[in-house]
Amino acid sequence: MKFSRWALIITLVNVLLYVEKCSASLNLYLRTQEVQRLLGVPAEMYYIRDDLISLHALNFTIQLTPKINDLYFTWENTGGTKIPYSLEINTSNSAVIPKTDVNISTTGSVPSVTQTFMVAVACSGLVEEEVQISINLNLTFPNDNTNTLKFSRRKTCLDENIKNYVEINTLPQFTNPSSIFFIAICCAVILISILVIFITINFLRYKKIRSTESGASEPTNTTTTTFLAALPRNSVNASSYGSFRRMPSYSLIDDRSKDLQERITELTIQRFRVRLSSIILEGTFGRVYQGSYINEEEKEETVIIKTVADHASQIQISLLLQEGMAMYSLNHKNILSILRVSIEDHTTPYLLYPFDNNKNLKIFLQKCKVSSEGVHHTLTTQEVVHMALQIIKAMQYLHKKHLLHKDLAARNCVVDEKLNVQVTDNALSRDLFPSDYHCLGDNENRPVKWLALESLVHKSFACASDIWSFGVLLWELTTLAQQPYIEIDPFEMAAYLKDGYRLAQPINCPDELFAVMAYCWAMSAEERPTFTQLHVCLQEFYTQLTKYV
Ligand SMILES: *[C@@H]1O[C@H](CO)[C@@H](O)[C@H](O)[C@H]1NC(C)=O
Ligand SMILES: *[C@@H]1O[C@H](CO)[C@@H](O)[C@H](O)[C@H]1NC(C)=O
Ligand SMILES: *[C@@H]1O[C@H](CO)[C@@H](O)[C@H](O)[C@H]1NC(C)=O
Ligand SMILES: *[C@@H]1O[C@H](CO)[C@@H](O)[C@H](O)[C@H]1NC(C)=O
């Protein structure tokens, strides 16, 4: 069950032939303003065009920001034959989105004149969670064929009551005796848990070695292809580009609830200010350049530019913008957030990031393997812990801002010569690091081997799932970015983890550090440490290391 390139191409060809042809003439689409509002790209998005259903568009799950409460669909049936429909809206958690509403009847016939209807999906504002929304539409075509269309949306809801959210990034202060006592107890609990997990893991490793010896797990060759890279272009109408206007800047009051369009507008600069100089990374469609831009003070700044090739599809462009905007307006020395955007008509967007001689961490680690003299070089434990601590600080900040990373990995970090690390977004990573992502039957290309068990199985994400990925990242740091679980088929991962298997202790990795990783991979999310606990633990370890050096 692996996606070989050919199987993928054949699937795509089948999909391209679309389905169902009948005598009516039905269109169902999102209008330009709607696509612009949701995805930041001025284009129409057709789900059905002249009776042809685009599975490709239907499969695309649109991520909604907390502020988007209404969705608009436009449809018309110009064929003259009646097309009865029935409509139902379902959300994965009715406590978070208590009421969904639509301003047309839930059963009826598709109108013969163009009609826009609205689906309301407001959050309750009481719970913070990501909710899956599915809008199911049954259409009965004249040949009595019923087609069920499922539109998927994912929405992040915020808890509006949280005003004084706990500061998770302040370290405990050793001020009074009672807090020292409290901290002592915490440390003891952490230490005991680490010990228990350490013993368990060692036992499991022993078990695993035994089962490998008895030939239980056959090494498999993992050839992977990015799904996105192979998506057909122009499945969404790309001819109807609107014009992109520069709008007045917004103030920075409630940044997180701004919709994508507002975020993009705020960062937009004119294209003539940007200059590409050399290409740093290149994927099937993704491109990362080094370049420069003339800022508002007419000074030249060096930047990294993420963009896509001209043949990239509308969806690839939308994803680039959506993912590139994830770290919008964050300000922390260990986070590399987007600086500017440049969108011009009929060209692909440029996403600009500050460049401070920083390189991709995964590539940096892999190059560490062979130093200039051609000898094997490993980072010292002290250097690894120093880097890990910076990533922890970035993650504490993200979580404090109520943001989950969901794709924390070496490929989504950058590092400079002084080993200053910054966490960044995952825009283009699927394309630039195709072997780190896998599709498990659905069309979602996910970082399977970095995902916590609950994210892998139930697609649920929380702070604890970022902790899991951090454990894998720590493993990457100590192995100089080897591929995790190289011998395990992505389809087997869930079962493998459920059976209690985990990554093995890397050669040269001190027990203390491995214990921390193992602790991050606890089966149940509650048993995993928080970034605050990890910070205390690793800081302590770092102090010890520097003492002896
Ligand atoms: C859409 O998803 C279905 C099921 O998840 C899959 O079989 C199909 O290949 C996907 N098609 C496209 C174009 O992504
Ligand atoms: C659509 O049809 C399927 C089966 O044909 C049925 O299970 C489902 O309830 C229908 N949905 C609506 C919204 O009527
Ligand atoms: C609604 O969605 C939930 C989870 O996504 C699912 O368990 C349930 O069966 C769905 N209900 C209907 C009526 O489709
Ligand atoms: C539904 O509501 C939207 C927004 O208020 C409006 O633009 C649209 O025309 C309405 N559609 C119908 C069928 O009433």
Coordinates of C-alpha atoms and ligand atoms in Angstrom, one line a residue:
M1 CA 0.0 0.0 0.0
K2 CA 2.5 2.6 -1.0
F3 CA 2.0 5.5 -3.3
S4 CA 4.3 4.8 -6.1
R5 CA 4.7 7.5 -8.7
W6 CA 2.8 5.5 -11.3
A7 CA -0.1 4.6 -9.1
L8 CA -0.4 8.3 -8.3
I9 CA -0.3 9.4 -11.9
I10 CA -3.0 6.8 -12.8
T11 CA -5.2 7.9 -9.9
L12 CA -4.8 11.5 -11.0
V13 CA -5.6 10.7 -14.6
N14 CA -8.8 9.0 -13.5
V15 CA -9.7 11.9 -11.4
L16 CA -9.0 14.3 -14.2
L17 CA -11.6 12.5 -16.3
Y18 CA -14.1 13.7 -13.7
V19 CA -17.3 11.9 -13.1
E20 CA -20.9 11.8 -14.2
K21 CA -22.1 13.5 -17.2
C22 CA -25.8 14.3 -17.7
S23 CA -28.2 16.5 -19.4
A24 CA -28.6 19.3 -16.9
S25 CA -26.1 22.1 -16.5
L26 CA -25.1 22.6 -13.0
N27 CA -22.5 24.9 -11.5
L28 CA -21.5 25.1 -7.9
Y29 CA -18.6 27.3 -6.9
L30 CA -17.1 29.8 -4.5
R31 CA -17.0 33.3 -5.9
T32 CA -13.9 35.3 -6.3
Q33 CA -14.5 37.4 -3.1
E34 CA -15.1 34.3 -1.1
V35 CA -11.9 32.5 -2.3
Q36 CA -10.0 35.8 -1.6
R37 CA -11.5 35.9 1.9
L38 CA -10.8 32.3 2.7
L39 CA -7.5 31.6 0.9
G40 CA -6.1 35.0 -0.1
V41 CA -6.1 34.2 -3.8
P42 CA -8.4 36.1 -6.2
A43 CA -9.9 33.2 -8.2
E44 CA -13.1 31.4 -8.4
M45 CA -13.2 27.8 -7.1
Y46 CA -15.5 25.4 -8.9
Y47 CA -16.8 22.3 -7.2
I48 CA -19.1 21.6 -10.1
R49 CA -18.7 23.2 -13.5
D50 CA -21.2 22.3 -16.3
D51 CA -22.1 19.1 -14.4
L52 CA -18.5 18.0 -14.0
I53 CA -17.6 17.4 -10.4
S54 CA -14.1 18.3 -9.4
L55 CA -13.0 15.7 -6.8
H56 CA -9.8 17.6 -6.5
A57 CA -11.5 20.8 -5.3
L58 CA -13.8 18.7 -3.0
N59 CA -10.9 17.0 -1.4
F60 CA -9.3 20.2 -0.4
T61 CA -10.0 21.0 3.2
I62 CA -10.1 24.7 3.8
Q63 CA -8.7 26.0 7.1
L64 CA -10.8 28.8 8.6
T65 CA -9.5 31.4 11.0
P66 CA -11.5 32.0 14.2
K67 CA -13.1 35.2 12.7
I68 CA -14.8 33.5 9.7
N69 CA -18.3 32.7 10.8
D70 CA -20.1 32.4 7.5
L71 CA -19.3 30.5 4.3
Y72 CA -20.9 31.4 1.0
F73 CA -21.6 29.0 -1.8
T74 CA -23.0 30.0 -5.2
W75 CA -24.9 27.7 -7.5
E76 CA -27.2 27.6 -10.5
N77 CA -28.9 25.0 -12.7
T78 CA -29.3 26.3 -16.2
G79 CA -30.1 23.0 -17.8
G80 CA -33.9 23.1 -17.4
T81 CA -34.1 19.7 -15.8
K82 CA -34.9 19.7 -12.1
I83 CA -32.1 18.6 -9.8
P84 CA -33.4 17.8 -6.3
Y85 CA -30.9 18.3 -3.4
S86 CA -30.7 17.7 0.3
L87 CA -28.2 19.4 2.6
E88 CA -26.9 18.7 6.0
I89 CA -24.1 20.2 8.1
N90 CA -22.2 18.3 10.7
T91 CA -19.4 19.3 13.0
S92 CA -17.1 17.1 15.0
N93 CA -17.8 18.9 18.3
S94 CA -21.2 20.5 19.0
A95 CA -19.9 22.1 22.2
V96 CA -17.5 24.2 20.2
I97 CA -19.8 25.1 17.3
P98 CA -23.2 24.7 18.9
K99 CA -25.4 25.8 16.0
T100 CA -24.9 25.6 12.3
D101 CA -27.4 27.3 10.0
V102 CA -28.0 27.7 6.4
N103 CA -30.3 30.3 4.8
I104 CA -31.9 28.0 2.2
S105 CA -34.2 25.1 2.8
T106 CA -32.3 21.9 3.5
T107 CA -34.2 20.0 0.8
G108 CA -35.4 21.4 -2.5
S109 CA -34.3 21.8 -6.1
V110 CA -31.2 23.7 -7.3
P111 CA -32.5 27.1 -8.4
S112 CA -32.4 28.0 -12.1
V113 CA -31.0 31.5 -11.4
T114 CA -27.7 32.1 -9.7
Q115 CA -28.1 32.0 -6.0
T116 CA -25.6 32.4 -3.1
F117 CA -26.4 30.8 0.1
M118 CA -24.7 31.1 3.4
V119 CA -23.7 28.5 6.0
A120 CA -23.2 29.9 9.5
V121 CA -20.6 28.2 11.6
A122 CA -20.0 30.5 14.6
C123 CA -18.0 29.3 17.5
S124 CA -19.5 29.2 21.0
G125 CA -16.5 31.2 22.3
L126 CA -16.4 28.9 25.3
V127 CA -14.0 26.2 24.2
E128 CA -10.7 26.4 22.4
E129 CA -10.5 23.7 19.9
E130 CA -10.1 22.8 16.2
V131 CA -13.3 21.5 14.8
Q132 CA -14.0 19.6 11.6
I133 CA -17.0 20.9 9.7
S134 CA -18.5 18.8 6.9
I135 CA -21.2 20.1 4.6
N136 CA -22.9 17.2 2.9
L137 CA -24.9 17.8 -0.2
N138 CA -26.9 15.1 -2.0
L139 CA -27.8 15.9 -5.6
T140 CA -30.1 13.7 -7.6
F141 CA -29.2 14.0 -11.3
P142 CA -31.9 13.4 -14.0
N143 CA -30.6 9.8 -14.6
D144 CA -31.6 9.1 -10.9
N145 CA -28.0 9.1 -9.9
T146 CA -27.5 10.5 -6.4
N147 CA -24.2 12.1 -5.8
T148 CA -23.0 12.9 -2.3
L149 CA -20.7 15.8 -2.1
K150 CA -18.8 16.5 1.1
F151 CA -17.2 19.9 1.6
S152 CA -14.7 19.8 4.4
R153 CA -13.7 22.8 6.5
R154 CA -11.5 23.0 9.6
K155 CA -12.0 25.8 12.0
T156 CA -10.0 26.9 15.0
C157 CA -12.2 28.2 17.7
L158 CA -10.9 30.3 20.6
D159 CA -12.0 30.6 24.1
E160 CA -13.0 34.2 24.4
N161 CA -13.1 34.0 28.2
I162 CA -9.4 33.4 28.7
K163 CA -8.1 36.8 29.5
N164 CA -5.3 36.1 31.9
Y165 CA -4.0 33.0 30.4
V166 CA -1.3 31.4 32.5
E167 CA 2.2 32.5 31.6
I168 CA 3.8 29.3 30.7
N169 CA 7.0 30.9 29.7
T170 CA 8.1 32.4 32.9
L171 CA 10.4 30.1 34.8
P172 CA 9.6 29.4 38.4
Q173 CA 11.2 32.1 40.7
F174 CA 13.0 30.9 43.7
T175 CA 11.6 33.5 46.0
N176 CA 10.0 32.1 49.1
P177 CA 10.4 28.8 50.9
S178 CA 7.0 27.4 50.0
S179 CA 7.7 27.8 46.2
I180 CA 11.0 26.1 46.7
F181 CA 9.2 23.2 48.4
F182 CA 6.7 23.1 45.5
I183 CA 9.4 23.1 42.9
A184 CA 11.3 20.4 44.8
I185 CA 8.2 18.2 44.7
C186 CA 7.7 18.9 40.9
C187 CA 11.2 18.1 40.2
A188 CA 11.0 14.8 42.2
V189 CA 7.8 13.9 40.3
I190 CA 9.5 14.6 36.9
L191 CA 12.6 12.7 37.9
I192 CA 10.6 9.7 39.0
S193 CA 8.4 9.8 35.8
I194 CA 11.6 10.0 33.7
L195 CA 13.0 7.0 35.5
V196 CA 9.9 4.9 35.0
I197 CA 9.6 5.8 31.4
F198 CA 13.3 5.2 30.9
I199 CA 13.0 1.8 32.3
T200 CA 9.9 1.0 30.2
I201 CA 11.6 2.2 27.1
N202 CA 14.7 0.2 27.7
F203 CA 12.5 -2.8 28.3
L204 CA 10.7 -2.1 25.0
R205 CA 13.9 -1.6 23.2
Y206 CA 15.0 -4.9 24.5
K207 CA 11.8 -6.4 23.3
K208 CA 12.1 -4.7 19.9
I209 CA 15.6 -5.9 19.4
R210 CA 14.4 -9.4 20.2
S211 CA 11.6 -9.2 17.7
T212 CA 13.9 -7.8 15.0
E213 CA 16.3 -10.6 15.6
S214 CA 13.6 -13.1 15.1
G215 CA 12.8 -11.4 11.8
A216 CA 9.5 -10.0 12.8
S217 CA 9.9 -6.6 11.1
E218 CA 11.1 -6.6 7.6
P219 CA 12.9 -3.4 6.5
T220 CA 10.9 -1.8 3.8
N221 CA 12.1 0.6 1.2
T222 CA 10.3 3.9 1.7
T223 CA 9.9 5.6 -1.6
T224 CA 7.5 8.5 -1.4
T225 CA 6.1 11.1 -3.6
T226 CA 4.6 14.3 -2.5
F227 CA 0.9 14.4 -3.2
L228 CA 0.7 18.1 -3.6
A229 CA 3.5 18.1 -6.1
A230 CA 1.5 15.9 -8.4
L231 CA -1.8 17.7 -8.2
P232 CA -3.1 18.7 -11.6
R233 CA -3.0 22.4 -12.2
N234 CA -5.9 24.5 -13.2
S235 CA -8.5 22.3 -11.6
V236 CA -9.6 25.5 -10.0
N237 CA -10.3 28.2 -12.5
A238 CA -7.1 30.1 -12.7
S239 CA -8.1 32.3 -15.6
S240 CA -10.2 34.6 -13.4
Y241 CA -7.6 36.5 -11.5
G242 CA -9.0 39.6 -10.0
S243 CA -6.8 42.5 -9.4
F244 CA -5.1 42.7 -6.0
R245 CA -5.3 46.1 -4.5
R246 CA -3.2 47.5 -1.8
M247 CA -5.4 48.4 1.1
P248 CA -4.8 50.6 4.1
S249 CA -2.9 48.9 7.0
Y250 CA -4.8 47.7 9.9
S251 CA -3.8 48.3 13.5
L252 CA -2.3 45.4 15.4
I253 CA -5.0 45.0 18.0
D254 CA -6.3 41.5 17.7
D255 CA -3.8 40.0 15.3
R256 CA -4.8 36.4 15.7
S257 CA -8.4 36.8 14.7
K258 CA -7.6 38.6 11.5
D259 CA -8.5 36.7 8.5
L260 CA -5.9 35.7 5.9
Q261 CA -6.8 38.5 3.6
E262 CA -6.2 41.1 6.2
R263 CA -2.9 39.6 7.2
I264 CA -1.7 39.5 3.7
T265 CA -2.8 43.0 2.9
E266 CA -1.0 44.3 5.9
L267 CA 2.3 42.7 4.8
T268 CA 2.0 43.4 1.1
I269 CA 4.8 45.3 -0.7
Q270 CA 5.2 46.1 -4.3
R271 CA 7.0 43.6 -6.5
F272 CA 9.6 46.0 -7.7
R273 CA 11.0 46.2 -4.2
V274 CA 12.0 42.6 -4.3
R275 CA 15.0 41.1 -6.0
L276 CA 15.8 37.4 -6.2
S277 CA 19.5 36.6 -6.3
S278 CA 20.3 32.9 -5.9
I279 CA 18.2 29.8 -5.4
I280 CA 18.7 28.0 -2.1
L281 CA 16.3 25.1 -2.3
E282 CA 14.2 23.7 -5.1
G283 CA 11.4 21.2 -5.1
T284 CA 8.9 20.1 -7.7
F285 CA 7.2 23.4 -7.6
G286 CA 8.5 25.1 -4.4
R287 CA 11.4 27.5 -4.6
V288 CA 13.4 29.1 -1.9
Y289 CA 15.6 32.0 -2.9
Q290 CA 18.0 34.3 -1.2
G291 CA 17.4 37.9 -2.3
S292 CA 16.8 41.4 -1.1
Y293 CA 14.1 43.9 -0.7
I294 CA 14.0 47.6 -0.4
N295 CA 12.2 48.4 2.8
E296 CA 10.0 51.4 3.6
E297 CA 13.1 53.5 4.6
E298 CA 14.5 52.7 1.2
K299 CA 17.2 50.5 2.8
E300 CA 18.1 47.2 1.3
E301 CA 17.5 44.1 3.5
T302 CA 18.7 40.6 2.8
V303 CA 15.8 38.1 2.8
I304 CA 14.8 34.5 2.1
I305 CA 12.0 34.3 -0.4
K306 CA 9.6 31.4 -0.5
T307 CA 7.7 31.1 -3.7
V308 CA 6.4 28.5 -6.2
A309 CA 7.2 27.9 -9.9
D310 CA 4.9 29.2 -12.6
H311 CA 3.4 25.8 -13.1
A312 CA 2.1 25.6 -9.5
S313 CA -1.7 25.2 -9.1
Q314 CA -4.0 27.6 -7.4
I315 CA -4.3 25.2 -4.5
Q316 CA -0.5 25.0 -4.1
I317 CA -0.5 28.8 -4.1
S318 CA -3.2 29.0 -1.5
L319 CA -1.5 26.5 0.7
L320 CA 1.8 28.5 0.5
L321 CA -0.1 31.6 1.7
Q322 CA -2.1 29.8 4.4
E323 CA 0.9 28.1 5.8
G324 CA 3.3 31.0 5.4
M325 CA 0.9 33.2 7.3
A326 CA 0.8 30.8 10.3
M327 CA 3.6 32.7 12.2
Y328 CA 2.3 36.1 11.2
S329 CA 2.9 38.9 13.7
L330 CA 4.9 36.7 16.1
N331 CA 7.9 38.4 17.7
H332 CA 10.4 36.2 19.5
K333 CA 14.1 35.7 18.9
N334 CA 13.7 32.0 18.4
I335 CA 10.9 32.3 15.8
L336 CA 11.4 33.2 12.2
S337 CA 8.2 34.8 11.2
I338 CA 7.1 36.1 7.8
L339 CA 8.3 39.6 7.1
R340 CA 6.5 40.7 3.9
V341 CA 4.4 39.3 1.1
S342 CA 4.4 40.4 -2.5
I343 CA 1.5 39.5 -4.7
E344 CA 1.1 40.8 -8.2
D345 CA -1.4 39.9 -10.8
H346 CA -0.6 36.8 -12.9
T347 CA 2.6 35.9 -11.0
T348 CA 3.2 33.6 -8.1
P349 CA 3.3 35.2 -4.6
Y350 CA 6.6 35.9 -2.8
L351 CA 6.9 35.3 0.9
L352 CA 9.8 37.2 2.5
Y353 CA 11.6 36.1 5.7
P354 CA 14.5 37.9 7.4
F355 CA 17.8 36.4 6.4
D356 CA 20.6 36.4 8.9
N357 CA 22.9 33.8 7.4
N358 CA 20.5 31.2 8.6
K359 CA 20.2 27.8 7.0
N360 CA 17.6 25.1 7.1
L361 CA 18.4 23.0 10.3
K362 CA 17.8 19.6 8.6
I363 CA 20.2 20.4 5.8
F364 CA 22.7 21.9 8.2
L365 CA 22.6 18.7 10.4
Q366 CA 23.0 16.5 7.4
K367 CA 26.0 18.5 6.2
C368 CA 27.5 18.2 9.7
K369 CA 28.0 14.6 9.1
V370 CA 31.0 15.3 6.9
S371 CA 33.1 18.2 8.0
S372 CA 35.6 20.0 5.8
E373 CA 38.3 17.5 6.5
G374 CA 36.0 14.8 5.4
V375 CA 35.8 13.3 8.9
H376 CA 32.8 12.3 10.8
H377 CA 31.7 15.1 13.1
T378 CA 28.9 15.1 15.6
L379 CA 27.6 18.0 17.6
T380 CA 28.5 17.9 21.2
T381 CA 25.8 17.1 23.7
Q382 CA 26.2 20.6 25.0
E383 CA 25.5 22.1 21.5
V384 CA 22.5 19.8 21.1
V385 CA 21.0 20.8 24.4
H386 CA 21.7 24.5 23.7
M387 CA 19.8 24.2 20.4
A388 CA 17.0 22.2 22.1
L389 CA 16.5 24.9 24.7
Q390 CA 16.1 27.5 22.1
I391 CA 13.4 25.5 20.4
I392 CA 11.7 25.0 23.7
K393 CA 11.6 28.8 24.3
A394 CA 10.1 29.3 20.8
M395 CA 7.4 26.7 21.6
Q396 CA 6.6 28.1 25.0
Y397 CA 6.0 31.4 23.2
L398 CA 3.8 29.8 20.5
H399 CA 1.7 28.0 23.0
K400 CA 1.4 31.1 25.1
K401 CA -0.1 32.7 22.0
H402 CA -2.5 29.8 21.7
L403 CA -0.8 28.5 18.6
L404 CA 0.0 24.9 17.9
H405 CA 2.8 24.3 15.5
K406 CA 1.6 20.8 14.3
D407 CA 4.7 20.2 12.2
L408 CA 7.6 20.8 14.5
A409 CA 10.7 19.1 12.9
A410 CA 14.3 20.0 12.0
R411 CA 13.1 20.9 8.4
N412 CA 10.9 23.6 9.9
C413 CA 13.7 25.3 11.8
V414 CA 16.7 27.4 10.7
V415 CA 20.1 27.8 12.3
D416 CA 23.1 30.1 11.9
E417 CA 26.8 29.6 12.4
K418 CA 26.6 30.4 16.1
L419 CA 23.9 27.7 16.5
N420 CA 21.1 30.2 17.1
V421 CA 18.0 28.3 16.2
Q422 CA 14.6 29.7 15.1
V423 CA 11.4 27.7 14.6
T424 CA 9.5 28.6 11.4
D425 CA 6.4 27.7 9.5
N426 CA 6.1 24.6 7.3
A427 CA 5.2 26.4 4.0
L428 CA 6.7 24.4 1.1
S429 CA 8.2 21.7 3.4
R430 CA 6.0 19.0 1.8
D431 CA 7.5 19.8 -1.5
L432 CA 11.1 20.4 -0.4
F433 CA 11.3 17.4 1.9
P434 CA 9.0 14.9 0.2
S435 CA 10.3 11.9 2.1
D436 CA 9.2 13.4 5.4
Y437 CA 5.5 13.4 4.5
H438 CA 3.2 10.6 3.6
C439 CA -0.4 10.1 2.5
L440 CA -2.2 7.4 4.3
G441 CA -5.1 6.6 1.9
D442 CA -6.7 10.0 2.2
N443 CA -5.2 12.8 0.2
E444 CA -3.7 14.5 3.2
N445 CA 0.1 14.6 3.1
R446 CA 1.2 14.5 6.7
P447 CA 4.5 14.3 8.6
V448 CA 3.4 10.8 9.7
K449 CA 6.7 10.0 11.5
W450 CA 6.7 13.1 13.6
L451 CA 3.0 12.9 14.7
A452 CA 1.8 11.9 18.1
L453 CA -0.3 8.8 18.2
E454 CA -3.5 10.7 18.7
S455 CA -2.7 13.1 15.8
L456 CA -1.9 10.2 13.6
V457 CA -5.1 8.3 14.4
H458 CA -7.6 10.9 15.3
K459 CA -6.0 14.0 13.7
S460 CA -6.3 15.7 17.1
F461 CA -3.7 18.2 18.1
A462 CA -2.9 19.8 21.4
C463 CA 0.2 21.1 23.2
A464 CA 1.0 17.5 24.1
S465 CA 1.2 16.6 20.4
D466 CA 3.8 19.3 19.7
I467 CA 5.7 17.9 22.7
W468 CA 5.8 14.5 20.9
S469 CA 7.1 16.1 17.7
F470 CA 9.7 17.9 19.8
G471 CA 10.9 14.5 21.0
V472 CA 11.4 13.4 17.4
L473 CA 13.2 16.7 16.7
L474 CA 15.5 16.1 19.6
W475 CA 16.2 12.7 18.1
E476 CA 17.0 14.4 14.8
L477 CA 19.5 16.7 16.5
T478 CA 21.3 13.7 18.1
T479 CA 21.4 11.7 14.9
L480 CA 22.3 14.5 12.6
A481 CA 18.9 14.4 10.9
Q482 CA 18.5 10.7 10.1
Q483 CA 15.1 9.7 8.9
P484 CA 13.1 8.5 11.9
Y485 CA 11.6 4.9 11.8
I486 CA 13.3 4.5 8.4
E487 CA 12.4 0.8 8.3
I488 CA 8.8 1.3 9.2
D489 CA 6.1 1.6 6.5
P490 CA 4.1 4.8 7.1
F491 CA 0.9 2.7 7.0
E492 CA 2.2 0.6 9.9
M493 CA 3.2 3.5 12.1
A494 CA 0.0 3.7 14.2
A495 CA 0.1 0.0 15.0
Y496 CA 3.8 0.2 15.7
L497 CA 3.4 3.0 18.2
K498 CA 0.4 1.4 19.8
D499 CA 2.4 -1.7 20.4
G500 CA 4.7 0.5 22.4
Y501 CA 7.7 0.7 20.0
R502 CA 9.5 4.0 19.8
L503 CA 12.7 5.3 18.2
A504 CA 15.8 3.7 19.6
Q505 CA 18.5 5.5 21.6
P506 CA 21.0 7.0 19.1
I507 CA 24.6 6.1 19.4
N508 CA 26.4 8.7 21.5
C509 CA 23.2 10.1 22.9
P510 CA 23.5 10.4 26.7
D511 CA 20.9 8.5 28.7
E512 CA 19.6 11.8 30.2
L513 CA 18.8 13.2 26.8
F514 CA 17.2 10.0 25.6
A515 CA 15.1 9.8 28.7
V516 CA 13.7 13.3 27.8
M517 CA 12.8 12.1 24.3
A518 CA 11.2 9.0 25.7
Y519 CA 9.2 11.1 28.1
C520 CA 7.8 13.1 25.2
W521 CA 6.5 9.9 23.5
A522 CA 4.4 8.7 26.4
M523 CA 1.3 7.0 25.0
S524 CA -1.2 9.2 26.8
A525 CA -1.0 12.9 26.3
E526 CA -1.4 13.7 30.0
E527 CA 1.8 11.8 30.9
R528 CA 3.9 13.9 28.5
P529 CA 5.9 16.8 30.0
T530 CA 5.1 20.4 29.2
F531 CA 7.6 22.7 27.6
T532 CA 8.0 24.5 30.9
Q533 CA 9.0 21.2 32.5
L534 CA 11.3 20.4 29.6
H535 CA 12.8 23.8 30.0
V536 CA 13.6 23.3 33.6
C537 CA 15.0 19.8 33.0
L538 CA 17.2 20.6 30.1
Q539 CA 18.4 23.8 31.6
E540 CA 19.5 21.8 34.6
F541 CA 21.2 19.3 32.4
Y542 CA 22.9 22.1 30.4
T543 CA 24.2 23.7 33.6
Q544 CA 25.7 20.3 34.7
L545 CA 27.3 19.9 31.3
T546 CA 29.0 23.3 31.3
K547 CA 30.2 22.7 34.9
Y548 CA 32.3 19.7 33.8
V549 CA 33.6 21.2 30.6
Ligands
LIG1 C1 -10.1 12.5 -2.9 O1 -10.2 11.7 -1.8 C2 -10.6 10.4 -2.0 C3 -10.8 9.7 -0.7 O2 -10.2 10.3 0.4 C4 -9.5 9.7 -2.8 O3 -9.9 8.4 -3.1 C5 -9.3 10.5 -4.1 O4 -8.2 9.9 -4.8 C6 -9.0 11.9 -3.8 N1 -8.9 12.6 -5.1 C7 -8.1 13.7 -5.3 C8 -8.2 14.3 -6.6 O5 -7.4 14.1 -4.4
LIG2 C1 -27.3 11.5 1.2 O1 -27.4 10.2 0.8 C2 -26.9 9.2 1.7 C3 -27.0 7.8 1.0 O2 -27.4 7.9 -0.3 C4 -27.5 9.3 3.0 O3 -26.9 8.4 3.9 C5 -27.4 10.7 3.6 O4 -28.1 10.8 4.8 C6 -27.9 11.7 2.6 N1 -27.6 13.0 3.1 C7 -28.6 14.0 3.1 C8 -28.1 15.3 3.5 O5 -29.7 13.8 2.8
LIG3 C1 -21.0 13.8 12.3 O1 -19.5 13.8 12.4 C2 -19.1 13.0 13.5 C3 -17.6 13.1 13.6 O2 -17.0 13.8 12.6 C4 -19.5 11.5 13.1 O3 -19.1 10.6 14.2 C5 -21.0 11.4 12.9 O4 -21.3 10.1 12.5 C6 -21.4 12.4 11.9 N1 -22.9 12.4 11.8 C7 -23.5 12.4 10.7 C8 -25.0 12.4 10.8 O5 -23.0 12.3 9.6
LIG4 C1 -28.1 34.2 2.5 O1 -27.5 35.2 3.2 C2 -26.5 36.0 2.5 C3 -25.9 36.9 3.4 O2 -26.8 37.6 4.2 C4 -27.1 36.6 1.3 O3 -26.1 37.3 0.5 C5 -27.8 35.6 0.4 O4 -28.5 36.2 -0.7 C6 -28.8 34.8 1.2 N1 -29.3 33.8 0.4 C7 -30.6 33.5 0.4 C8 -31.0 32.4 -0.5 O5 -31.4 34.0 1.1

